[in-house]
Coordinates of C-alpha atoms in Angstrom, one line a residue:
X1 CA -8.5 -2.3 -83.9
X2 CA -5.4 -1.4 -86.0
X3 CA -2.2 -0.2 -84.5
X4 CA -2.7 3.1 -86.3
X5 CA -5.7 3.8 -84.1
X6 CA -3.8 3.3 -80.9
X7 CA -2.6 6.7 -79.6
X8 CA -0.6 7.5 -76.4
X9 CA -2.6 7.9 -73.2
X10 CA -2.6 11.5 -71.9
X11 CA -0.4 12.1 -68.9
X12 CA -1.7 13.3 -65.6
X13 CA 0.0 13.9 -62.3
X14 CA -1.0 14.7 -58.7
X15 CA 2.4 16.2 -57.9
X16 CA 4.3 18.8 -60.0
X17 CA 7.2 17.6 -62.1
X18 CA 10.5 17.6 -60.2
X19 CA 12.5 20.5 -61.5
X20 CA 15.6 21.4 -59.6
X21 CA 17.6 24.5 -60.1
X22 CA 21.3 25.0 -59.0
X23 CA 23.5 28.0 -58.6
X24 CA 26.8 27.5 -60.3
X25 CA 29.9 29.1 -58.6
X26 CA 30.7 27.3 -55.3
X27 CA 27.5 25.3 -55.6
X28 CA 28.2 23.0 -58.5
X29 CA 31.8 24.1 -59.3
X30 CA 34.8 25.7 -57.6
X31 CA 35.5 28.4 -60.1
X32 CA 37.8 30.4 -57.9
X33 CA 41.2 29.4 -59.4
X34 CA 40.0 30.3 -62.9
X35 CA 38.3 33.5 -61.9
X36 CA 41.3 34.6 -59.9
X37 CA 43.5 34.1 -62.9
X38 CA 41.3 36.4 -65.0
X39 CA 41.3 39.1 -62.3
X40 CA 45.1 38.8 -62.0
X41 CA 45.4 39.2 -65.8
X42 CA 43.1 42.3 -65.7
X43 CA 45.2 43.8 -62.9
X44 CA 48.3 43.2 -64.9
X45 CA 46.9 44.8 -68.0
X46 CA 45.5 47.9 -66.3
X47 CA 48.1 48.4 -63.6
X48 CA 45.2 48.7 -61.1
X49 CA 45.6 47.0 -57.7
X50 CA 43.0 44.3 -57.2
X51 CA 42.9 42.1 -54.1
X52 CA 42.0 38.9 -56.1
X53 CA 41.9 36.7 -52.9
X54 CA 39.2 39.0 -51.6
X55 CA 37.3 38.9 -54.9
X56 CA 37.1 35.1 -55.0
X57 CA 36.1 34.9 -51.4
X58 CA 32.8 36.6 -52.2
X59 CA 31.6 35.2 -55.4
X60 CA 27.9 35.3 -56.1
X61 CA 26.8 38.9 -56.9
X62 CA 26.9 40.2 -60.5
X63 CA 30.3 40.9 -62.1
X64 CA 29.4 44.7 -62.4
X65 CA 29.1 44.9 -58.6
X66 CA 32.6 43.5 -58.0
X67 CA 34.1 45.5 -60.8
X68 CA 32.8 48.7 -59.3
X69 CA 35.0 48.0 -56.2
X70 CA 38.2 48.4 -58.3
X71 CA 37.4 50.7 -61.2
X72 CA 35.6 54.1 -61.5
X73 CA 32.0 54.0 -62.8
X74 CA 32.9 55.2 -66.3
X75 CA 35.3 52.2 -66.8
X76 CA 33.1 49.4 -65.3
X77 CA 31.4 48.4 -68.5
X78 CA 34.6 48.3 -70.5
X79 CA 36.4 46.3 -67.8
X80 CA 33.5 43.8 -67.7
X81 CA 33.7 43.4 -71.5
X82 CA 37.5 42.8 -71.2
X83 CA 37.0 40.3 -68.4
X84 CA 34.6 38.4 -70.5
X85 CA 37.1 38.3 -73.4
X86 CA 39.7 36.7 -71.2
X87 CA 37.3 34.4 -69.4
X88 CA 37.0 31.5 -72.0
X89 CA 40.7 31.1 -72.3
X90 CA 41.7 31.5 -68.7
X91 CA 38.8 30.6 -66.3
X92 CA 37.1 27.5 -67.8
X93 CA 39.9 24.9 -67.6
X94 CA 40.8 26.0 -64.1
X95 CA 37.4 25.2 -62.6
X96 CA 36.6 21.9 -61.0
X97 CA 33.3 20.2 -60.0
X98 CA 32.6 20.2 -56.3
X99 CA 32.2 16.8 -54.6
X100 CA 28.8 15.2 -55.2
X101 CA 27.8 17.1 -58.3
X102 CA 27.6 14.2 -60.7
X103 CA 25.8 12.1 -58.2
X104 CA 23.3 14.9 -57.5
X105 CA 22.4 15.4 -61.2
X106 CA 22.1 11.6 -61.6
X107 CA 19.8 11.4 -58.6
X108 CA 17.4 13.9 -60.2
X109 CA 17.5 12.0 -63.5
X110 CA 16.6 8.8 -61.6
X111 CA 13.6 10.5 -60.2
X112 CA 12.5 11.5 -63.7
X113 CA 13.2 15.1 -62.9
X114 CA 14.8 18.0 -64.9
X115 CA 17.7 20.3 -63.9
X116 CA 18.6 23.9 -64.6
X117 CA 21.4 26.3 -63.6
X118 CA 20.5 29.8 -62.6
X119 CA 23.5 32.0 -62.1
X120 CA 24.6 35.6 -61.9
X121 CA 27.4 34.6 -64.3
X122 CA 27.4 35.7 -67.9
X123 CA 25.2 33.1 -69.8
X124 CA 27.8 32.1 -72.4
X125 CA 30.3 31.5 -69.5
X126 CA 27.7 29.3 -67.7
X127 CA 27.4 27.2 -70.8
X128 CA 31.2 26.9 -71.3
X129 CA 31.6 25.7 -67.7
X130 CA 28.9 23.0 -68.0
X131 CA 30.2 21.8 -71.4
X132 CA 33.8 21.7 -70.2
X133 CA 33.0 19.6 -67.2
X134 CA 30.4 17.4 -69.0
X135 CA 27.6 18.4 -66.6
X136 CA 24.3 17.3 -68.1
X137 CA 21.9 20.2 -67.3
X138 CA 18.7 20.7 -69.2
X139 CA 18.5 24.5 -69.0
X140 CA 21.4 26.9 -68.3
X141 CA 20.4 30.5 -67.4
X142 CA 22.7 33.4 -66.5
X143 CA 22.8 37.1 -65.7
X144 CA 20.4 36.8 -62.8
X145 CA 21.1 37.5 -59.1
X146 CA 19.2 37.2 -55.9
X147 CA 15.4 37.5 -56.1
X148 CA 15.7 38.0 -59.9
X149 CA 16.6 34.3 -60.1
X150 CA 13.0 33.6 -59.1
X151 CA 11.9 34.8 -62.6
X152 CA 13.7 31.9 -64.4
X153 CA 12.8 29.4 -61.7
X154 CA 9.1 30.3 -62.0
X155 CA 9.3 30.2 -65.8
X156 CA 10.6 26.6 -65.7
X157 CA 8.4 25.6 -62.7
X158 CA 11.3 24.7 -60.5
X159 CA 10.3 23.3 -57.1
X160 CA 13.7 23.3 -55.5
X161 CA 16.7 25.7 -55.8
X162 CA 20.1 24.8 -54.5
X163 CA 22.7 27.5 -53.8
X164 CA 25.5 28.5 -51.5
X165 CA 24.7 32.2 -51.0
X166 CA 22.0 34.1 -49.1
X167 CA 21.0 35.6 -52.4
X168 CA 20.2 32.1 -53.7
X169 CA 17.7 31.8 -50.8
X170 CA 16.1 35.0 -52.0
X171 CA 15.8 33.6 -55.5
X172 CA 14.2 30.3 -54.3
X173 CA 11.7 32.1 -52.1
X174 CA 10.8 34.6 -54.9
X175 CA 9.8 31.6 -57.0
X176 CA 8.0 29.8 -54.2
X177 CA 10.6 27.0 -54.4
X178 CA 12.2 25.1 -51.6
X179 CA 15.5 26.9 -50.7
X180 CA 18.2 24.2 -50.2
X181 CA 21.6 25.7 -49.1
X182 CA 25.0 24.1 -49.2
X183 CA 27.8 25.4 -47.0
X184 CA 30.4 25.4 -49.7
X185 CA 30.5 29.1 -50.3
X186 CA 31.0 32.3 -48.3
X187 CA 28.4 31.5 -45.6
X188 CA 28.4 28.9 -42.9
X189 CA 25.6 26.5 -42.3
X190 CA 24.4 28.5 -39.3
X191 CA 24.3 31.7 -41.3
X192 CA 22.4 30.1 -44.1
X193 CA 19.9 28.6 -41.7
X194 CA 19.5 31.9 -39.9
X195 CA 18.9 33.7 -43.2
X196 CA 15.9 31.5 -44.0
X197 CA 17.1 28.4 -45.9
X198 CA 14.5 25.6 -45.7
X199 CA 17.2 22.9 -45.8
X200 CA 20.9 23.2 -45.1
X201 CA 23.5 20.6 -46.3
X202 CA 27.2 20.6 -45.7
X203 CA 27.8 20.0 -49.4
X204 CA 26.3 18.3 -52.4
X205 CA 27.5 14.8 -51.3
X206 CA 24.5 14.9 -49.0
X207 CA 22.0 16.0 -51.7
X208 CA 21.2 12.6 -53.4
X209 CA 20.1 11.0 -50.1
X210 CA 18.2 14.1 -49.1
X211 CA 16.4 14.5 -52.4
X212 CA 15.5 10.8 -52.6
X213 CA 13.9 10.9 -49.2
X214 CA 12.2 14.3 -49.8
X215 CA 10.7 13.4 -53.2
X216 CA 9.5 10.0 -52.1
X217 CA 7.7 11.5 -49.1
X218 CA 6.0 14.0 -51.4
X219 CA 5.0 11.4 -53.9
X220 CA 3.7 9.0 -51.2
X221 CA 1.7 11.7 -49.7
X222 CA 0.1 12.5 -53.1
X223 CA -0.6 8.8 -53.6
X224 CA -2.4 8.3 -50.3
X225 CA -4.3 11.5 -50.8
X226 CA -5.5 10.3 -54.2
X227 CA -6.4 6.8 -52.9
X228 CA -8.3 8.3 -49.9
X229 CA -10.6 10.1 -52.3
X230 CA -12.2 6.8 -53.3
X231 CA -14.7 4.9 -51.1
X232 CA -13.8 1.5 -52.7
X233 CA -11.4 0.2 -55.3
X234 CA -10.6 -2.8 -57.4
X235 CA -6.9 -3.2 -57.9
X236 CA -5.7 -5.2 -61.0
X237 CA -3.3 -7.3 -59.0
X238 CA -0.8 -9.3 -61.0
X239 CA 1.3 -10.2 -57.9
X240 CA 4.2 -8.1 -59.0
X241 CA 5.9 -5.4 -56.9
X242 CA 4.0 -2.5 -58.4
X243 CA 0.5 -3.8 -58.1
X244 CA 1.3 -5.3 -54.7
X245 CA 2.4 -1.9 -53.4
X246 CA -0.7 -0.3 -54.9
X247 CA -2.8 -2.9 -53.2
X248 CA -1.1 -2.3 -49.9
X249 CA -1.4 1.5 -50.2
X250 CA -5.1 1.2 -51.1
X251 CA -5.7 -1.0 -48.0
X252 CA -4.0 1.6 -45.8
X253 CA -5.8 4.5 -47.4
X254 CA -9.4 3.3 -47.4
X255 CA -9.3 0.1 -45.3
X256 CA -8.9 -3.5 -46.5
X257 CA -12.6 -4.1 -46.4
X258 CA -13.1 -1.6 -49.2
X259 CA -10.4 -3.0 -51.5
X260 CA -10.7 -6.0 -53.9
X261 CA -7.6 -7.5 -55.4
X262 CA -8.3 -9.1 -58.8
X263 CA -5.8 -11.5 -60.3
X264 CA -6.6 -12.5 -63.9
X265 CA -6.1 -16.2 -64.6
X266 CA -5.3 -17.2 -68.1
X267 CA -2.6 -19.1 -70.0
X268 CA -0.4 -16.0 -70.1
X269 CA -0.1 -16.0 -66.2
X270 CA 2.9 -18.0 -65.0
X271 CA 1.5 -20.9 -62.9
X272 CA 3.8 -20.0 -60.0
X273 CA 2.4 -16.5 -59.6
X274 CA -1.2 -17.3 -58.5
X275 CA -0.6 -18.8 -55.1
X276 CA 1.8 -16.1 -53.8
X277 CA -0.7 -13.5 -55.0
X278 CA -3.5 -15.1 -53.0
X279 CA -1.3 -15.3 -50.0
X280 CA -0.2 -11.6 -50.2
X281 CA -3.8 -10.4 -50.5
X282 CA -4.7 -12.5 -47.5
X283 CA -1.9 -10.9 -45.4
X284 CA -3.5 -7.5 -46.2
X285 CA -7.0 -8.7 -45.3
X286 CA -8.4 -7.7 -48.7
X287 CA -10.8 -9.8 -50.8
X288 CA -9.1 -11.7 -53.6
X289 CA -10.9 -12.7 -56.7
X290 CA -9.5 -14.7 -59.7
X291 CA -11.5 -14.0 -62.8
X292 CA -10.6 -15.8 -66.0
X293 CA -9.7 -13.6 -68.9
X294 CA -9.9 -14.6 -72.6
X295 CA -7.4 -12.5 -74.4
X296 CA -6.5 -15.6 -76.4
X297 CA -9.8 -15.2 -78.2
X298 CA -8.9 -11.7 -79.4
X299 CA -7.4 -11.7 -82.9
X300 CA -5.2 -8.7 -82.1
X301 CA -3.7 -10.6 -79.2
X302 CA -3.1 -13.8 -81.0
X303 CA -1.5 -12.0 -84.0
X304 CA 1.2 -10.8 -81.6
X305 CA 2.2 -7.6 -83.2
X306 CA 3.9 -4.8 -81.3
X307 CA 0.4 -3.7 -80.1
X308 CA -0.3 -7.1 -78.4
X309 CA -0.5 -5.6 -74.9
X310 CA -3.3 -3.3 -76.0
X311 CA -5.6 -6.2 -76.5
X312 CA -4.5 -7.9 -73.3
X313 CA -5.2 -4.9 -71.2
X314 CA -8.5 -4.2 -72.9
X315 CA -9.6 -7.8 -72.0
X316 CA -8.4 -7.3 -68.4
X317 CA -10.3 -4.1 -67.7
X318 CA -13.4 -5.3 -69.5
X319 CA -13.4 -8.4 -67.4
X320 CA -12.9 -6.5 -64.1
X321 CA -15.7 -4.0 -64.8
X322 CA -18.6 -6.4 -64.0
X323 CA -16.7 -7.4 -60.8
X324 CA -16.5 -3.8 -59.8
X325 CA -20.2 -3.3 -60.6
X326 CA -21.1 -6.3 -58.5
X327 CA -19.4 -4.8 -55.5
X328 CA -20.6 -1.3 -56.2
X329 CA -17.2 0.0 -57.0
X330 CA -16.5 2.7 -59.5
X331 CA -12.7 2.8 -59.4
X332 CA -10.5 0.2 -61.1
X333 CA -6.7 0.8 -60.7
X334 CA -3.6 -0.7 -62.3
X335 CA -0.1 -0.8 -61.1
X336 CA 1.3 1.4 -63.9
X337 CA 4.2 3.4 -62.6
X338 CA 6.0 6.6 -63.8
X339 CA 8.8 4.6 -65.5
X340 CA 6.2 2.6 -67.5
X341 CA 4.7 5.8 -68.8
X342 CA 7.9 6.8 -70.6
X343 CA 9.3 3.4 -71.4
X344 CA 7.8 3.0 -74.8
X345 CA 6.1 -0.3 -76.1
X346 CA 3.3 0.1 -73.6
X347 CA 0.1 0.2 -75.7
X348 CA -1.7 -1.5 -72.7
X349 CA -1.6 1.8 -70.9
X350 CA -3.7 3.3 -73.6
X351 CA -6.2 0.5 -73.5
X352 CA -6.7 0.8 -69.8
X353 CA -7.0 4.6 -70.0
X354 CA -9.7 4.3 -72.7
X355 CA -11.7 2.0 -70.4
X356 CA -11.5 4.3 -67.4
X357 CA -8.8 2.6 -65.4
X358 CA -6.8 4.6 -62.9
X359 CA -3.1 4.8 -62.6
X360 CA -2.4 6.1 -59.0
X361 CA 1.3 5.2 -59.0
X362 CA 2.0 7.0 -62.3
X363 CA -0.1 10.0 -61.2
X364 CA 2.0 10.3 -58.1
X365 CA 5.1 10.1 -60.3
X366 CA 6.4 7.1 -58.4
X367 CA 9.2 5.3 -60.1
X368 CA 10.0 1.5 -59.9
X369 CA 12.9 2.2 -57.6
X370 CA 10.8 4.4 -55.3
X371 CA 8.1 1.7 -55.2
X372 CA 10.6 -0.9 -54.1
X373 CA 12.1 1.5 -51.5
X374 CA 8.6 2.2 -50.0
X375 CA 7.7 -1.5 -50.1
X376 CA 10.8 -2.3 -48.1
X377 CA 9.9 0.4 -45.5
X378 CA 6.4 -1.1 -45.3
X379 CA 7.8 -4.6 -44.8
X380 CA 6.2 -5.9 -48.0
X381 CA 7.6 -9.3 -49.2
X382 CA 7.3 -8.1 -52.8
X383 CA 9.8 -5.3 -52.4
X384 CA 12.6 -7.2 -54.1
X385 CA 10.5 -9.5 -56.3
X386 CA 11.9 -9.8 -59.8
X387 CA 9.9 -8.4 -62.7
X388 CA 7.5 -11.0 -64.1
X389 CA 5.9 -9.9 -67.3
X390 CA 3.2 -12.1 -68.8
X391 CA 4.3 -15.2 -70.7
X392 CA 3.3 -13.8 -74.0
X393 CA 6.1 -11.3 -73.7
X394 CA 8.4 -14.3 -74.3
X395 CA 7.0 -15.0 -77.8
X396 CA 8.7 -13.3 -80.7
X397 CA 6.5 -10.7 -82.4
X398 CA 4.8 -12.2 -85.4
X399 CA 4.5 -15.7 -84.0
X400 CA 0.8 -16.5 -83.3
X401 CA 0.3 -17.0 -79.6
X402 CA -1.3 -20.3 -78.5
X403 CA -1.8 -21.8 -75.0
X404 CA 0.7 -24.6 -76.0
X405 CA 3.5 -22.1 -76.7
X406 CA 2.8 -20.3 -73.4
X407 CA 2.8 -23.5 -71.4
X408 CA 6.1 -24.6 -73.0
X409 CA 7.8 -21.3 -72.1
X410 CA 6.4 -21.5 -68.6
X411 CA 7.8 -25.1 -68.1
X412 CA 11.1 -24.1 -69.5
X413 CA 11.5 -21.1 -67.2
X414 CA 10.5 -23.1 -64.2
X415 CA 13.1 -25.7 -65.1
X416 CA 15.9 -23.1 -65.5
X417 CA 14.8 -21.4 -62.2
X418 CA 14.9 -24.8 -60.3
X419 CA 18.4 -25.6 -61.7
X420 CA 19.8 -22.3 -60.7
X421 CA 18.1 -21.9 -57.4
X422 CA 21.3 -22.4 -55.5
X423 CA 23.0 -19.6 -57.4
X424 CA 20.6 -16.9 -56.1
X425 CA 19.0 -16.4 -59.5
X426 CA 16.8 -13.4 -59.7
X427 CA 15.7 -13.1 -63.4
X428 CA 15.1 -15.6 -66.1
X429 CA 13.4 -15.5 -69.4
X430 CA 13.1 -18.2 -72.1
X431 CA 12.3 -16.3 -75.3
X432 CA 10.5 -18.3 -78.0
X433 CA 12.1 -17.2 -81.3
X434 CA 10.2 -19.7 -83.4
X435 CA 13.0 -21.9 -84.6
X436 CA 14.8 -21.8 -81.2
X437 CA 14.8 -20.5 -77.7
X438 CA 16.9 -17.8 -76.2
X439 CA 17.7 -18.2 -72.5
X440 CA 18.3 -15.0 -70.5
X441 CA 19.6 -15.2 -66.9
X442 CA 21.2 -12.6 -64.7
X443 CA 24.4 -11.4 -66.4
X444 CA 26.6 -12.0 -63.3
X445 CA 25.7 -15.8 -63.4
X446 CA 26.8 -16.3 -67.0
X447 CA 30.3 -17.4 -66.2
X448 CA 29.3 -19.4 -63.1
X449 CA 26.8 -21.9 -64.5
X450 CA 26.9 -24.8 -66.9
X451 CA 25.2 -23.2 -69.9
X452 CA 25.0 -26.5 -71.8
X453 CA 23.0 -28.0 -69.0
X454 CA 20.5 -25.1 -69.3
X455 CA 20.3 -25.6 -73.1
X456 CA 19.6 -29.3 -72.7
X457 CA 16.9 -28.6 -70.0
X458 CA 15.1 -26.1 -72.3
X459 CA 15.3 -28.4 -75.3
X460 CA 13.8 -31.2 -73.1
X461 CA 10.7 -29.0 -72.6
X462 CA 9.9 -29.1 -76.3
X463 CA 12.2 -26.6 -78.1
X464 CA 14.1 -27.7 -81.1
X465 CA 17.2 -25.7 -80.2
X466 CA 18.3 -23.2 -77.5
X467 CA 21.1 -20.8 -76.7
X468 CA 22.0 -18.8 -73.6
X469 CA 22.1 -15.1 -74.5
X470 CA 25.6 -13.8 -73.7
X471 CA 24.2 -10.4 -72.8
X472 CA 22.1 -11.8 -70.0
X473 CA 18.6 -10.8 -68.9
X474 CA 17.2 -7.6 -70.3
X475 CA 13.7 -6.5 -69.6
X476 CA 11.7 -6.1 -72.9
X477 CA 14.5 -7.5 -75.0
X478 CA 11.9 -8.8 -77.5
X479 CA 11.3 -5.2 -78.5
X480 CA 14.9 -5.1 -79.9
X481 CA 13.7 -7.6 -82.5
X482 CA 10.9 -5.4 -84.0
X483 CA 11.6 -4.5 -87.6
X484 CA 10.1 -1.0 -87.0
X485 CA 10.3 -0.3 -83.2
X486 CA 9.6 3.4 -83.5
X487 CA 6.1 2.5 -84.7
X488 CA 5.2 1.2 -81.3
X489 CA 7.2 3.5 -78.9
X490 CA 4.4 6.0 -78.4
X491 CA 1.6 3.5 -78.0

């Protein structure tokens, strides 16, 4: 199969995408100083008395409502227009982000979610505030208040809406979203709770921890529901954190007697991985099988282009299918997670999909971090296990893969790991670049170890030359060396 024939696997999910909406004033930003300055200016221009302290104490409703408290009906529209003329010059720079804003937006990004702002404020003003403060929001929406906010939230399929006002609760519920209130505006926590908020936080500093826990719970529930829908399952079990968690989840969902862990044995599997995999499966009480795969016999694999993983995964699933048939099992699952699905350079995902393999972790939108967190809560020994990609990922693209090259890389990595065991080494890769080897270790160890000793040890395992990479370990760093990386990003 040519790389041109390899197309991205379609996405699927058992839980909706995480889309979180936020109100702006007194939820994300304290805009009171700037807004008060504009009202003071308006009062000075018109000679009309305006209690600007009172005005900024009740932010939230549309500007026209507040303007009507100080000007006759026939002047409201003109005063609103004048207010908006002054706003960019006097209100933007005076506003500050409330505590926890940056961390809250980052938490949603880490969960592979999207963000939006839905505010009663004039839309151009919403954009100016976000741009001035450097707040990375996917979709800013203005000119909506109360239940009207539900229109935008529904349109963008928001599942959570965060605000400081009772009107924000109305907006969330109008969209069928979870109403999360922060007591940083005109209402107390008790008042927000009494009005009907689903969740009440003191401020946004509490939001990251809350959303992490809430989303993980939702995604784990979706995972277990999906797994429970199968009577039996074969799990492609590499021994890594992702497939180990999937194996443990499957055992919990349908019982260990109905789960088979299959660890493929081939020259591309690091020798040190097999025994721990067998031990882990035994602790769960699941059957462990170790079929031999023959990806080395596939030309597309040996050629080692950017599509190499396609041929490896094709071999794996085609090898597991007879095993599944033998046990009367129709479901074969891999440990692909939500991060894998968007990481690029993952043609193996497509190969597995074409052959009917399931991806329960990805379908539940579970990220690598969430899998490790859940693994720790379940007491799994693999929760902090370093990533361990197959040995072929250490061979520079374009160099034909042979068992001898893989064995040399394996020996070199074991040697480096043994020499740095006392340093608490987590990650090590010895990259075969053809003429030399590149040694990658945890970046925080680079200045603490004898690099020449590592170079000598790697050369002793059969490399002509070696060098410690000054950037340290980077997962997938071989992809940086592709001459045309974009060709493979969507595979």
